[in-house]
Amino acid sequence: MTAPGPALSVTGLVKRYGGRPVVDGLSFELRRGTVLALLGPNGAGKSTTVEVCEGFRTPDAGEVRVLGLPPTDPSLRPRVGVMPQAGGAYPGLRCGEMLRLVASYAAHPLDPAQLLERLGLVEVARTPYRRLSGGQQQRLSLALAVVGRPELVFLDEPTAGLDPQARHATWELVEALRADGVSVLLTTHLLDEAERLADDVVIVDHGRVVAAGSVEALTSDQATGQLRFRATPGLDLDQLLLALPVGCAAKESPAGSYVVEGPHGAPIDPQVLATVTAWCAGSGAMARDLRIDRRSLEDVFLDLTGRQLRP
Amino acid sequence: MTWAPGSLAPRPGAAPLRRMLAAQTAAELKLVLRNGEQVLLSLVIPLALVVLLVTVPFITLEGTADGRRADFFVPGVLALAVMSAAFTGQAIAVGFERQYGVLKRLGATPLPRGVLLAAKTLSVLVVEVLQVGLLCAVGLALGWQPQGSPLAVLVLVVAGTGAFSGLGLLLGGTMRGLTTLAAANLLWFVLLVLGGVLFPLSAFGAAEPALSLLPTAALSTGLREVLQDGGTAVREVLVLLTWGALGLTAASRAFRWE
Ligand SMILES: Nc1ncnc2c1ncn2[C@@H]1O[C@H](COP(=O)(O)OP(=O)(O)OP(=O)(O)O)[C@@H](O)[C@H]1O
Ligand SMILES: [Mg+2]
């Protein structure tokens, strides 16, 4: 089962529509057994990229290898699961029928009944696809992508339009897939989703990679050097400043919310943290929600792709 | 509730072709039989037409007793039924399946396209068995006296199915769902009138030789030649086979899966 090489490699991918490149020299790699999130504003070229990898569109330039093979290689079909951004089921078939139909294409499918249960679709198993709610259609589509027990799955916005419960069920499924060695490429607009699920993140804009790496790497070297906590209002900050290294700043705003900045804007180090907690203890105050700010993926994303609305 | 470790471990593989074909055919059949418009077009209208045409003499056939009316109309409506199932119904279904991204998604599963098309053909044939059974039963009850060889009928129906399927897949495989719906229904009506179902082709005078080349006309006259006159319909079978070859070739070239 351990085949060498990445699950997916995309090198210099170009796709044009009417002369306009919508994917413009994209390169990235999905390591086996990991989750990679493709992030980017509307129209960035995520679905186009995924569909090239799925073999639905032919690239204008560049090379794509799926499990070491060209994307259209027929031998990939049982090995790859696909969840398109929308649609893809017979409107007249019932939810359960559609899942069992796609399961019947596979030699060793997952138990459709169990999948329906895990994804909260038991109640609507006998409802025709066209009468399912958007979120239910979305969950069925996810089930269709994994029922054949593929090695690699492509999920194009798997949680778009899902309620919080369904989103968590989807996240659990993706985490379980990863734990069982399945490679996952997903696209999303939810930064917390990428933060939670992905080993690696590729941020795409105008068809190009604007940032790539692990969530850690993308966010940690962007530490803001702030420590925040909540405690009883009106603590004596002057006393704290005396105890902290020179150059630190501290303020209470609003009442009960405290922010401490590292010396001259440097990151918070263990010394500062220890001083703050000792001072709290000395003041008889319980520090709650204490955290050292990291820039969120959202900040990184907005900085890289701009705050303007996309057409 | 969480997933037990290993329960999602990859185990890819395609099912045996026979199993896929059986499952896909069953699904296609369900889709046809559950679709109100398809049932209307393929079963209800032909049955109603046969009863009406035979019992209500609003189309006069020269010198025909009651039994003779059935002998003329039952073969014509059989041709109409085959056209409804293989051409109109199939074109509309395929048009919408493309528009809804179903065929595209199936293209990413282990189901080979050949098996998908075979399943579609099988489900059309099953519908035709239903149609022929019901129409023959009603026809016989109305005094129909079929002649000729059942084998010749089978050859005509199969050749007709090939001709209509090719044209249906060509239409549904290239146009958008709604365009297909409109075009397929319009063609159904035009061919109902011009295809020798309601009136003998001789009613169209000088246009008869040209009209006789239409697939519906070839099937209806062919079926009449066998069932009414006990003859063979070699020319009509050849016309249908030609349509089938042209239609299926064009469909396989032009068919778009999304
Ligand atoms: N078949 C097509 N013909 C012409 N233009 C297309 C086609 N498909 C996509 N595009 C264009 O390519 C660009 C990228 O589209 P794509 O669907 O890949 O974006 P995306 O990143 O998936 O966006 P979203 O987040 O909205 O799903 C868009 O500007 C879109 O209009
Ligand atoms: Mg998209």
Coordinates of C-alpha atoms and ligand atoms in Angstrom, one line a residue:
Chain A
M1 CA 0.0 0.0 0.0
T2 CA 2.9 2.3 0.6
A3 CA 3.6 3.8 -2.8
P4 CA 6.4 6.3 -3.3
G5 CA 5.9 9.9 -4.2
P6 CA 3.2 12.4 -3.3
A7 CA -0.5 11.8 -3.7
L8 CA -0.7 14.7 -6.0
S9 CA 1.7 17.0 -7.6
V10 CA 0.9 20.1 -9.7
T11 CA 3.7 21.8 -11.5
G12 CA 3.4 25.1 -13.4
L13 CA -0.3 24.5 -14.1
V14 CA -1.9 27.0 -16.5
K15 CA -5.5 27.1 -17.6
R16 CA -6.9 29.8 -19.8
Y17 CA -10.4 30.8 -20.7
G18 CA -10.8 33.0 -23.7
G19 CA -7.1 33.9 -23.5
R20 CA -7.3 35.0 -19.8
P21 CA -5.3 32.7 -17.5
V22 CA -7.5 31.7 -14.5
V23 CA -4.8 29.4 -13.3
D24 CA -1.4 30.9 -13.9
G25 CA 1.6 28.7 -13.2
L26 CA 0.3 27.0 -10.1
S27 CA 2.6 24.5 -8.3
F28 CA 2.0 22.5 -5.1
E29 CA 2.2 19.0 -3.7
L30 CA -0.1 17.0 -1.6
R31 CA 1.9 14.6 0.6
R32 CA 0.4 11.1 1.1
G33 CA -1.8 10.7 4.0
T34 CA -2.1 14.4 4.7
V35 CA -4.7 17.1 4.2
L36 CA -4.0 20.1 2.0
A37 CA -6.4 23.1 1.9
L38 CA -6.6 25.3 -1.1
L39 CA -7.7 28.7 0.0
G40 CA -8.5 31.8 -2.1
P41 CA -11.1 34.4 -2.8
N42 CA -14.0 33.7 -5.1
G43 CA -12.8 33.2 -8.6
A44 CA -9.2 32.5 -7.6
G45 CA -9.1 29.3 -9.6
K46 CA -9.5 26.7 -6.9
S47 CA -12.3 24.7 -8.6
T48 CA -10.6 25.0 -11.9
T49 CA -7.4 23.5 -10.4
V50 CA -9.3 20.8 -8.6
E51 CA -11.2 19.9 -11.8
V52 CA -7.9 19.6 -13.8
C53 CA -6.7 17.2 -11.1
E54 CA -9.9 15.2 -11.4
G55 CA -9.4 14.9 -15.1
F56 CA -12.4 17.0 -16.0
R57 CA -10.5 19.8 -17.7
T58 CA -7.4 19.7 -19.7
P59 CA -4.6 22.1 -18.7
D60 CA -3.1 24.5 -21.2
A61 CA 0.4 24.0 -19.7
G62 CA 2.1 22.4 -16.8
E63 CA 2.0 18.9 -15.4
V64 CA -0.3 17.2 -13.0
R65 CA 0.3 13.8 -11.5
V66 CA -2.3 12.0 -9.5
L67 CA -0.9 9.1 -7.5
G68 CA 1.9 9.3 -10.0
L69 CA -0.4 9.0 -13.1
P70 CA -2.0 11.5 -15.5
P71 CA -5.3 12.7 -14.2
T72 CA -7.3 11.0 -16.9
D73 CA -5.8 7.6 -16.4
P74 CA -8.8 5.2 -16.1
S75 CA -7.1 3.2 -13.4
L76 CA -7.4 6.2 -11.1
R77 CA -11.2 6.1 -11.0
P78 CA -11.6 3.6 -8.1
R79 CA -8.6 5.1 -6.3
V80 CA -9.9 8.7 -6.3
G81 CA -13.1 10.1 -4.7
V82 CA -14.6 13.3 -6.0
M83 CA -16.9 15.8 -4.4
P84 CA -17.8 18.6 -6.9
Q85 CA -18.7 22.1 -5.7
A86 CA -22.3 21.5 -6.7
G87 CA -24.7 18.9 -8.1
G88 CA -23.8 15.5 -9.3
A89 CA -26.7 13.3 -8.4
Y90 CA -29.9 12.0 -10.1
P91 CA -32.6 14.4 -9.0
G92 CA -35.1 11.5 -9.1
L93 CA -33.2 9.0 -7.0
R94 CA -33.6 8.9 -3.2
C95 CA -30.7 9.9 -1.1
G96 CA -30.1 6.3 0.1
E97 CA -30.5 4.9 -3.4
M98 CA -28.0 7.3 -4.8
L99 CA -25.4 6.3 -2.2
R100 CA -26.1 2.6 -2.7
L101 CA -25.8 3.0 -6.5
V102 CA -22.3 4.6 -6.2
A103 CA -21.3 2.1 -3.6
S104 CA -22.2 -0.7 -6.1
Y105 CA -19.5 0.6 -8.4
A106 CA -16.8 -0.3 -5.8
A107 CA -15.4 -3.6 -5.0
H108 CA -15.2 -3.0 -1.2
P109 CA -17.4 0.0 -0.4
L110 CA -18.1 1.4 3.0
D111 CA -21.4 0.4 4.5
P112 CA -23.9 3.0 3.0
A113 CA -26.2 2.7 6.1
Q114 CA -23.3 3.6 8.4
L115 CA -22.3 6.6 6.3
L116 CA -25.9 7.9 6.2
E117 CA -26.0 7.6 9.9
R118 CA -22.7 9.4 10.5
L119 CA -23.6 12.2 8.2
G120 CA -27.1 12.6 9.7
L121 CA -28.9 11.5 6.6
V122 CA -30.9 8.6 8.0
E123 CA -34.1 10.6 8.2
V124 CA -33.9 11.7 4.6
A125 CA -32.6 8.4 3.2
R126 CA -35.9 7.9 1.4
T127 CA -36.2 11.5 0.2
P128 CA -35.5 12.2 -3.5
Y129 CA -32.3 14.1 -4.1
R130 CA -34.1 17.1 -5.5
R131 CA -36.1 17.6 -2.3
L132 CA -33.1 17.5 0.0
S133 CA -32.0 20.8 1.5
G134 CA -28.8 22.3 0.2
G135 CA -26.8 21.1 3.2
Q136 CA -28.2 17.6 2.9
Q137 CA -27.3 17.4 -0.7
Q138 CA -23.8 18.6 0.2
R139 CA -23.5 15.8 2.9
L140 CA -24.7 13.2 0.4
S141 CA -22.1 14.4 -2.1
L142 CA -19.4 14.0 0.5
A143 CA -20.6 10.5 1.2
L144 CA -20.5 9.7 -2.5
A145 CA -16.9 10.8 -2.6
V146 CA -15.7 8.4 0.1
V147 CA -18.0 5.4 -0.2
G148 CA -15.7 3.6 -2.6
R149 CA -12.8 3.7 -0.1
P150 CA -10.4 5.8 -2.2
E151 CA -6.8 6.6 -1.5
L152 CA -7.2 10.2 -2.4
V153 CA -10.2 12.5 -2.2
F154 CA -10.9 15.9 -3.7
L155 CA -13.4 17.9 -1.8
D156 CA -14.5 21.2 -3.4
E157 CA -15.9 23.3 -0.5
P158 CA -17.2 20.4 1.5
T159 CA -18.7 22.5 4.3
A160 CA -20.2 25.3 2.2
G161 CA -23.7 25.9 3.4
L162 CA -23.5 23.4 6.3
D163 CA -24.9 24.0 9.8
P164 CA -22.4 23.7 12.7
Q165 CA -23.3 20.1 13.5
A166 CA -22.9 19.0 9.9
R167 CA -19.7 20.9 9.7
H168 CA -18.3 19.1 12.7
A169 CA -19.4 15.8 11.3
T170 CA -17.6 16.6 8.1
W171 CA -14.5 17.6 10.0
E172 CA -14.6 14.4 11.9
L173 CA -14.8 12.5 8.7
V174 CA -11.9 14.3 7.1
E175 CA -9.8 13.8 10.3
A176 CA -10.7 10.1 10.3
L177 CA -9.8 9.8 6.6
R178 CA -6.4 11.4 7.4
A179 CA -5.9 9.1 10.4
D180 CA -6.5 6.1 8.1
G181 CA -3.9 7.3 5.6
V182 CA -6.2 8.8 3.0
S183 CA -4.8 11.9 1.2
V184 CA -7.3 14.8 1.1
L185 CA -7.3 17.9 -1.1
L186 CA -10.0 20.3 0.0
T187 CA -10.9 23.9 -0.9
T188 CA -12.5 26.2 1.6
H189 CA -13.3 29.7 2.5
L190 CA -13.3 29.0 6.2
L191 CA -10.0 29.8 7.7
D192 CA -10.7 28.0 10.9
E193 CA -11.5 25.0 8.9
A194 CA -8.2 25.1 7.2
E195 CA -6.5 25.8 10.5
R196 CA -8.2 22.8 12.1
L197 CA -7.9 20.2 9.3
A198 CA -5.0 21.0 7.1
D199 CA -1.4 19.9 7.4
D200 CA -0.6 22.3 4.6
V201 CA -2.3 25.3 3.2
V202 CA -1.9 26.8 -0.2
I203 CA -3.3 30.3 -0.6
V204 CA -4.2 31.1 -4.2
D205 CA -5.1 34.4 -5.8
H206 CA -5.6 35.2 -9.4
G207 CA -4.5 31.7 -10.2
R208 CA -1.2 32.0 -8.5
V209 CA 0.2 30.7 -5.2
V210 CA 0.6 33.7 -2.9
A211 CA 1.6 31.7 0.2
A212 CA 2.1 28.0 1.0
G213 CA 3.2 26.0 3.9
S214 CA 1.9 24.5 7.2
V215 CA -0.6 26.5 9.1
E216 CA 2.0 26.8 11.9
A217 CA 4.6 28.2 9.5
L218 CA 2.1 30.6 7.9
T219 CA 0.9 32.0 11.2
S220 CA 3.7 31.7 13.8
D221 CA 6.4 33.8 12.2
Q222 CA 3.8 36.5 12.2
A223 CA 3.5 36.6 16.0
T224 CA 2.1 39.9 17.1
G225 CA 3.9 40.0 20.4
Q226 CA 0.7 40.4 22.5
L227 CA -0.5 38.6 25.5
R228 CA -4.1 38.9 26.4
F229 CA -6.1 37.8 29.4
R230 CA -9.2 38.6 31.4
A231 CA -9.4 39.2 35.1
T232 CA -11.1 41.3 37.7
P233 CA -11.2 44.9 36.5
G234 CA -8.9 47.6 38.0
L235 CA -5.7 45.7 38.7
D236 CA -2.7 47.9 39.3
L237 CA -0.8 47.8 36.0
D238 CA 2.0 50.1 37.2
Q239 CA 3.1 47.4 39.6
L240 CA 3.1 44.9 36.8
L241 CA 5.2 47.2 34.5
L242 CA 7.8 47.5 37.3
A243 CA 8.1 43.7 37.3
L244 CA 8.3 43.3 33.5
P245 CA 11.4 43.8 31.4
V246 CA 12.0 47.4 30.3
G247 CA 10.1 48.4 27.2
C248 CA 7.0 46.3 27.8
A249 CA 3.6 47.9 27.7
A250 CA 0.4 47.0 29.4
K251 CA -3.2 48.3 29.3
E252 CA -6.7 47.5 30.4
S253 CA -9.3 47.9 27.7
P254 CA -12.1 47.5 28.1
A255 CA -12.5 46.9 31.8
G256 CA -11.3 43.5 32.8
S257 CA -9.5 42.8 29.5
Y258 CA -5.8 43.2 29.7
V259 CA -3.2 43.4 27.0
V260 CA 0.6 43.1 27.6
E261 CA 3.1 43.8 24.8
G262 CA 6.5 42.4 24.7
P263 CA 9.6 44.6 25.1
H264 CA 9.6 47.1 22.2
G265 CA 7.1 45.0 20.3
A266 CA 9.2 41.8 20.5
P267 CA 7.4 38.5 20.8
I268 CA 6.2 37.5 24.3
D269 CA 8.9 35.2 25.8
P270 CA 8.5 32.7 28.7
Q271 CA 10.0 35.3 31.1
V272 CA 7.2 37.8 30.4
L273 CA 4.5 35.1 30.7
A274 CA 5.9 33.9 34.0
T275 CA 6.0 37.5 35.3
V276 CA 2.4 38.2 34.3
T277 CA 1.0 35.0 36.0
A278 CA 3.1 35.6 39.1
W279 CA 1.8 39.2 39.3
C280 CA -1.8 37.9 38.9
A281 CA -1.2 35.4 41.7
G282 CA 0.3 38.2 43.9
S283 CA -2.8 40.3 43.3
G284 CA -5.1 37.5 44.1
A285 CA -6.5 37.6 40.6
M286 CA -7.4 34.6 38.4
A287 CA -6.3 35.2 34.8
R288 CA -8.8 33.7 32.4
D289 CA -8.7 33.3 28.6
L290 CA -5.0 33.9 28.7
R291 CA -3.4 33.6 25.3
I292 CA -0.5 34.8 23.3
D293 CA -1.7 36.2 20.1
R294 CA -0.7 34.6 16.9
R295 CA -1.9 36.1 13.8
S296 CA -4.8 34.1 12.6
L297 CA -4.8 32.5 9.2
E298 CA -7.5 35.0 8.5
D299 CA -5.2 37.9 9.0
V300 CA -2.6 36.3 6.8
F301 CA -5.2 35.6 4.2
L302 CA -6.6 39.1 4.2
D303 CA -3.1 40.7 4.1
L304 CA -2.1 38.5 1.1
T305 CA -5.2 38.7 -0.9
G306 CA -6.4 42.2 0.0
R307 CA -9.6 43.3 1.6
Q308 CA -11.4 44.2 -1.5
L309 CA -14.5 42.3 -2.5
R310 CA -14.0 40.1 -5.6
P311 CA -16.3 40.4 -8.6
Chain B
M1 CA -19.8 9.3 17.6
T2 CA -16.4 8.8 16.0
W3 CA -15.0 6.7 13.3
A4 CA -13.2 3.5 14.5
P5 CA -9.6 3.5 13.5
G6 CA -9.1 1.8 10.2
S7 CA -12.7 1.9 9.2
L8 CA -11.9 4.4 6.4
A9 CA -8.6 2.8 5.4
P10 CA -8.3 2.8 1.6
R11 CA -9.4 -0.3 -0.2
P12 CA -10.0 0.9 -3.8
G13 CA -11.3 -1.4 -6.5
A14 CA -13.9 -1.5 -9.1
A15 CA -16.9 -3.8 -8.8
P16 CA -17.4 -6.5 -11.4
L17 CA -18.9 -5.1 -14.6
R18 CA -22.0 -7.3 -14.3
R19 CA -22.8 -5.9 -10.9
M20 CA -22.4 -2.3 -12.0
L21 CA -24.5 -3.0 -15.1
A22 CA -27.3 -4.6 -13.0
A23 CA -27.3 -1.7 -10.4
Q24 CA -27.1 1.0 -13.1
T25 CA -29.9 -0.6 -15.1
A26 CA -32.1 -0.8 -12.0
A27 CA -31.4 2.8 -11.2
E28 CA -32.2 4.0 -14.8
L29 CA -35.4 2.0 -14.8
K30 CA -36.5 3.5 -11.5
L31 CA -35.8 7.0 -12.8
V32 CA -37.9 6.4 -15.9
L33 CA -40.8 4.7 -14.1
R34 CA -40.9 7.4 -11.4
N35 CA -40.8 10.3 -13.8
G36 CA -44.4 11.4 -14.5
E37 CA -43.7 12.9 -17.9
Q38 CA -41.8 9.9 -19.1
V39 CA -44.6 7.5 -18.0
L40 CA -47.1 9.8 -19.7
L41 CA -45.1 9.9 -22.9
S42 CA -44.1 6.3 -23.1
L43 CA -47.1 4.5 -21.7
V44 CA -50.2 6.6 -21.0
I45 CA -50.3 8.5 -24.2
P46 CA -49.7 5.5 -26.5
L47 CA -52.3 3.4 -24.6
A48 CA -54.9 6.2 -24.7
L49 CA -54.2 6.9 -28.4
V50 CA -54.6 3.3 -29.3
V51 CA -58.0 3.1 -27.5
L52 CA -59.1 6.4 -29.0
L53 CA -58.0 5.8 -32.5
V54 CA -59.5 2.4 -32.7
T55 CA -62.8 3.1 -31.1
V56 CA -63.5 6.8 -32.1
P57 CA -63.6 7.1 -35.8
F58 CA -62.4 10.7 -36.0
I59 CA -59.7 9.7 -38.5
T60 CA -61.4 7.9 -41.3
L61 CA -59.7 5.0 -43.0
E62 CA -61.2 4.1 -46.3
G63 CA -63.2 0.9 -46.2
T64 CA -62.3 -0.4 -42.8
A65 CA -64.4 -2.4 -40.5
D66 CA -63.7 -2.2 -36.7
G67 CA -61.1 -4.9 -36.7
R68 CA -59.3 -3.2 -39.6
R69 CA -58.9 0.0 -37.7
A70 CA -57.0 -1.8 -35.0
D71 CA -54.9 -3.5 -37.6
F72 CA -53.9 -0.1 -38.9
F73 CA -53.4 1.8 -35.7
V74 CA -51.8 -0.7 -33.3
P75 CA -48.6 -1.0 -35.4
G76 CA -48.5 2.8 -35.7
V77 CA -48.8 3.4 -32.0
L78 CA -46.2 0.7 -31.3
A79 CA -43.8 2.8 -33.5
L80 CA -44.8 5.9 -31.5
A81 CA -44.1 4.1 -28.2
V82 CA -40.6 3.0 -29.3
M83 CA -39.9 6.6 -30.4
S84 CA -41.2 8.0 -27.1
A85 CA -39.0 5.7 -25.0
A86 CA -35.8 5.5 -27.0
F87 CA -35.7 9.0 -28.5
T88 CA -37.8 11.5 -26.6
G89 CA -37.5 10.1 -23.1
Q90 CA -33.9 9.3 -23.4
A91 CA -32.9 12.6 -24.9
I92 CA -34.7 14.6 -22.2
A93 CA -33.2 12.4 -19.4
V94 CA -29.6 12.7 -20.8
G95 CA -30.0 16.5 -21.3
F96 CA -30.9 17.1 -17.7
E97 CA -28.4 14.5 -16.3
R98 CA -25.7 16.5 -18.1
Q99 CA -27.0 19.8 -16.9
Y100 CA -27.2 18.6 -13.3
G101 CA -23.6 17.3 -13.5
V102 CA -24.7 13.7 -12.9
L103 CA -22.9 12.3 -15.9
K104 CA -19.8 14.3 -15.0
R105 CA -19.8 12.9 -11.5
L106 CA -20.3 9.4 -12.7
G107 CA -17.3 9.9 -15.0
A108 CA -15.2 10.2 -11.9
T109 CA -16.4 6.8 -10.5
P110 CA -15.3 3.4 -11.5
L111 CA -18.5 3.0 -13.7
P112 CA -17.2 2.8 -17.3
R113 CA -19.1 4.9 -19.8
G114 CA -19.8 1.9 -21.9
V115 CA -21.6 0.3 -19.0
L116 CA -23.6 3.5 -18.4
L117 CA -24.8 3.5 -22.0
A118 CA -25.5 -0.2 -21.9
A119 CA -27.6 0.3 -18.8
K120 CA -29.5 3.1 -20.5
T121 CA -30.2 0.8 -23.5
L122 CA -31.3 -2.1 -21.3
S123 CA -33.7 0.1 -19.4
V124 CA -35.1 1.4 -22.7
L125 CA -35.6 -2.2 -23.8
V126 CA -37.3 -3.1 -20.6
V127 CA -39.7 -0.2 -21.0
E128 CA -40.3 -1.3 -24.5
V129 CA -41.2 -4.8 -23.3
L130 CA -43.8 -3.2 -21.0
Q131 CA -45.1 -1.0 -23.8
V132 CA -45.4 -3.8 -26.4
G133 CA -47.0 -6.1 -23.8
L134 CA -49.6 -3.5 -22.7
L135 CA -50.3 -2.2 -26.3
C136 CA -50.7 -5.7 -27.7
A137 CA -53.0 -6.7 -24.8
V138 CA -55.2 -3.6 -25.4
G139 CA -55.0 -4.1 -29.1
L140 CA -56.1 -7.7 -28.9
A141 CA -59.0 -6.7 -26.6
L142 CA -60.0 -4.2 -29.3
G143 CA -60.1 -6.9 -32.0
W144 CA -56.7 -6.5 -33.4
Q145 CA -55.6 -9.5 -35.6
P146 CA -51.8 -9.4 -36.0
Q147 CA -50.2 -11.2 -38.9
G148 CA -46.6 -11.9 -39.8
S149 CA -43.6 -13.2 -38.0
P150 CA -42.8 -12.1 -34.4
L151 CA -39.1 -12.3 -35.4
A152 CA -39.6 -9.6 -38.1
V153 CA -41.3 -7.4 -35.5
L154 CA -38.4 -8.0 -33.1
V155 CA -35.9 -7.0 -35.8
L156 CA -37.8 -3.8 -36.6
V157 CA -38.2 -2.8 -32.9
V158 CA -34.5 -3.4 -32.2
A159 CA -33.4 -1.5 -35.3
G160 CA -35.8 1.3 -34.4
T161 CA -34.5 1.4 -30.9
G162 CA -31.0 1.8 -32.3
A163 CA -32.1 4.6 -34.6
F164 CA -34.0 6.5 -32.0
S165 CA -31.4 6.0 -29.2
G166 CA -28.6 7.4 -31.5
L167 CA -30.7 10.5 -32.3
G168 CA -31.8 10.8 -28.7
L169 CA -28.2 10.6 -27.3
L170 CA -27.1 13.1 -30.0
L171 CA -29.7 15.6 -29.0
G172 CA -29.5 15.1 -25.2
G173 CA -25.7 14.9 -25.4
T174 CA -25.1 18.2 -27.1
M175 CA -27.9 20.6 -25.9
R176 CA -28.8 22.0 -22.6
G177 CA -31.6 20.4 -20.6
L178 CA -34.4 22.8 -21.4
T179 CA -33.4 23.1 -25.0
T180 CA -33.5 19.3 -25.3
L181 CA -36.8 19.2 -23.6
A182 CA -38.4 21.6 -26.0
A183 CA -36.8 20.1 -29.1
A184 CA -37.5 16.5 -28.2
N185 CA -41.2 17.2 -27.5
L186 CA -41.5 19.2 -30.7
L187 CA -39.9 16.5 -32.7
W188 CA -42.1 13.9 -31.0
F189 CA -45.2 15.8 -32.1
V190 CA -44.0 16.5 -35.6
L191 CA -43.0 12.8 -36.1
L192 CA -46.4 11.7 -34.6
V193 CA -48.1 13.6 -37.4
L194 CA -45.7 13.1 -40.3
G195 CA -44.4 9.6 -39.3
G196 CA -47.4 7.5 -40.4
V197 CA -48.7 7.0 -36.9
L198 CA -52.1 8.7 -37.3
F199 CA -52.4 8.8 -41.1
P200 CA -51.1 6.6 -43.7
L201 CA -48.1 8.2 -45.5
S202 CA -50.2 8.1 -48.7
A203 CA -52.3 10.9 -47.2
F204 CA -49.3 13.3 -47.8
G205 CA -49.3 12.7 -51.5
A206 CA -46.1 13.7 -53.3
A207 CA -44.2 14.0 -50.0
E208 CA -44.6 10.3 -49.3
P209 CA -41.3 9.1 -50.6
A210 CA -39.4 11.7 -48.6
L211 CA -41.4 11.1 -45.4
S212 CA -41.0 7.4 -45.7
L213 CA -37.3 8.0 -44.9
L214 CA -38.1 9.4 -41.5
P215 CA -37.3 6.9 -38.7
T216 CA -40.8 7.0 -37.3
A217 CA -42.3 6.4 -40.7
A218 CA -39.9 3.6 -41.5
L219 CA -40.9 1.9 -38.2
S220 CA -44.6 2.4 -38.5
T221 CA -44.8 1.3 -42.1
G222 CA -42.5 -1.5 -41.4
L223 CA -44.5 -2.8 -38.5
R224 CA -47.7 -2.4 -40.6
E225 CA -46.1 -4.3 -43.5
V226 CA -45.4 -7.2 -41.1
L227 CA -48.4 -7.1 -38.7
Q228 CA -51.1 -6.0 -41.1
D229 CA -50.0 -7.7 -44.3
G230 CA -47.8 -10.5 -43.1
G231 CA -44.9 -9.2 -45.2
T232 CA -41.3 -8.5 -44.5
A233 CA -40.0 -5.0 -44.2
V234 CA -36.5 -5.2 -45.5
R235 CA -36.4 -1.6 -46.9
E236 CA -37.7 -0.2 -43.6
V237 CA -35.1 -2.2 -41.6
L238 CA -32.4 -0.8 -43.8
V239 CA -33.6 2.7 -43.3
L240 CA -33.6 2.3 -39.6
L241 CA -30.2 0.7 -39.5
T242 CA -28.9 3.6 -41.5
W243 CA -30.3 6.1 -39.1
G244 CA -28.9 4.0 -36.2
A245 CA -25.4 4.0 -37.8
L246 CA -25.5 7.7 -38.5
G247 CA -27.0 8.7 -35.2
L248 CA -24.8 6.5 -33.0
T249 CA -21.7 7.6 -34.8
A250 CA -22.6 11.3 -34.5
A251 CA -23.6 10.9 -30.9
S252 CA -20.3 9.2 -30.0
R253 CA -18.4 12.0 -31.7
A254 CA -20.4 15.0 -30.4
F255 CA -21.6 13.7 -27.0
R256 CA -20.5 16.0 -24.1
W257 CA -20.6 14.6 -20.6
E258 CA -21.1 17.9 -18.9
Ligands
LIG1 N1 -15.7 27.0 -18.2 C1 -15.3 28.3 -17.9 N2 -15.3 29.2 -18.9 C2 -14.9 30.5 -18.7 N3 -14.5 30.9 -17.5 C3 -14.4 30.1 -16.5 C4 -14.8 28.7 -16.7 N4 -14.6 28.1 -15.5 C5 -14.1 29.0 -14.6 N5 -14.0 30.2 -15.3 C6 -13.5 31.4 -14.6 O1 -12.3 31.1 -14.0 C7 -12.2 31.8 -12.8 C8 -11.9 30.8 -11.7 O2 -13.0 30.0 -11.4 P1 -13.0 28.9 -10.3 O3 -14.4 28.3 -10.3 O4 -11.9 28.0 -10.4 O5 -12.9 29.8 -9.0 P2 -12.9 29.3 -7.5 O6 -11.6 29.7 -6.9 O7 -13.3 27.9 -7.3 O8 -14.0 30.3 -6.9 P3 -15.1 30.0 -5.7 O9 -14.5 30.3 -4.4 O10 -16.2 31.1 -6.0 O11 -15.7 28.6 -5.9 C9 -13.4 32.6 -12.6 O12 -13.2 33.9 -12.9 C10 -14.4 31.9 -13.6 O13 -15.3 32.9 -14.1
MG2 MG -15.0 26.9 -6.6

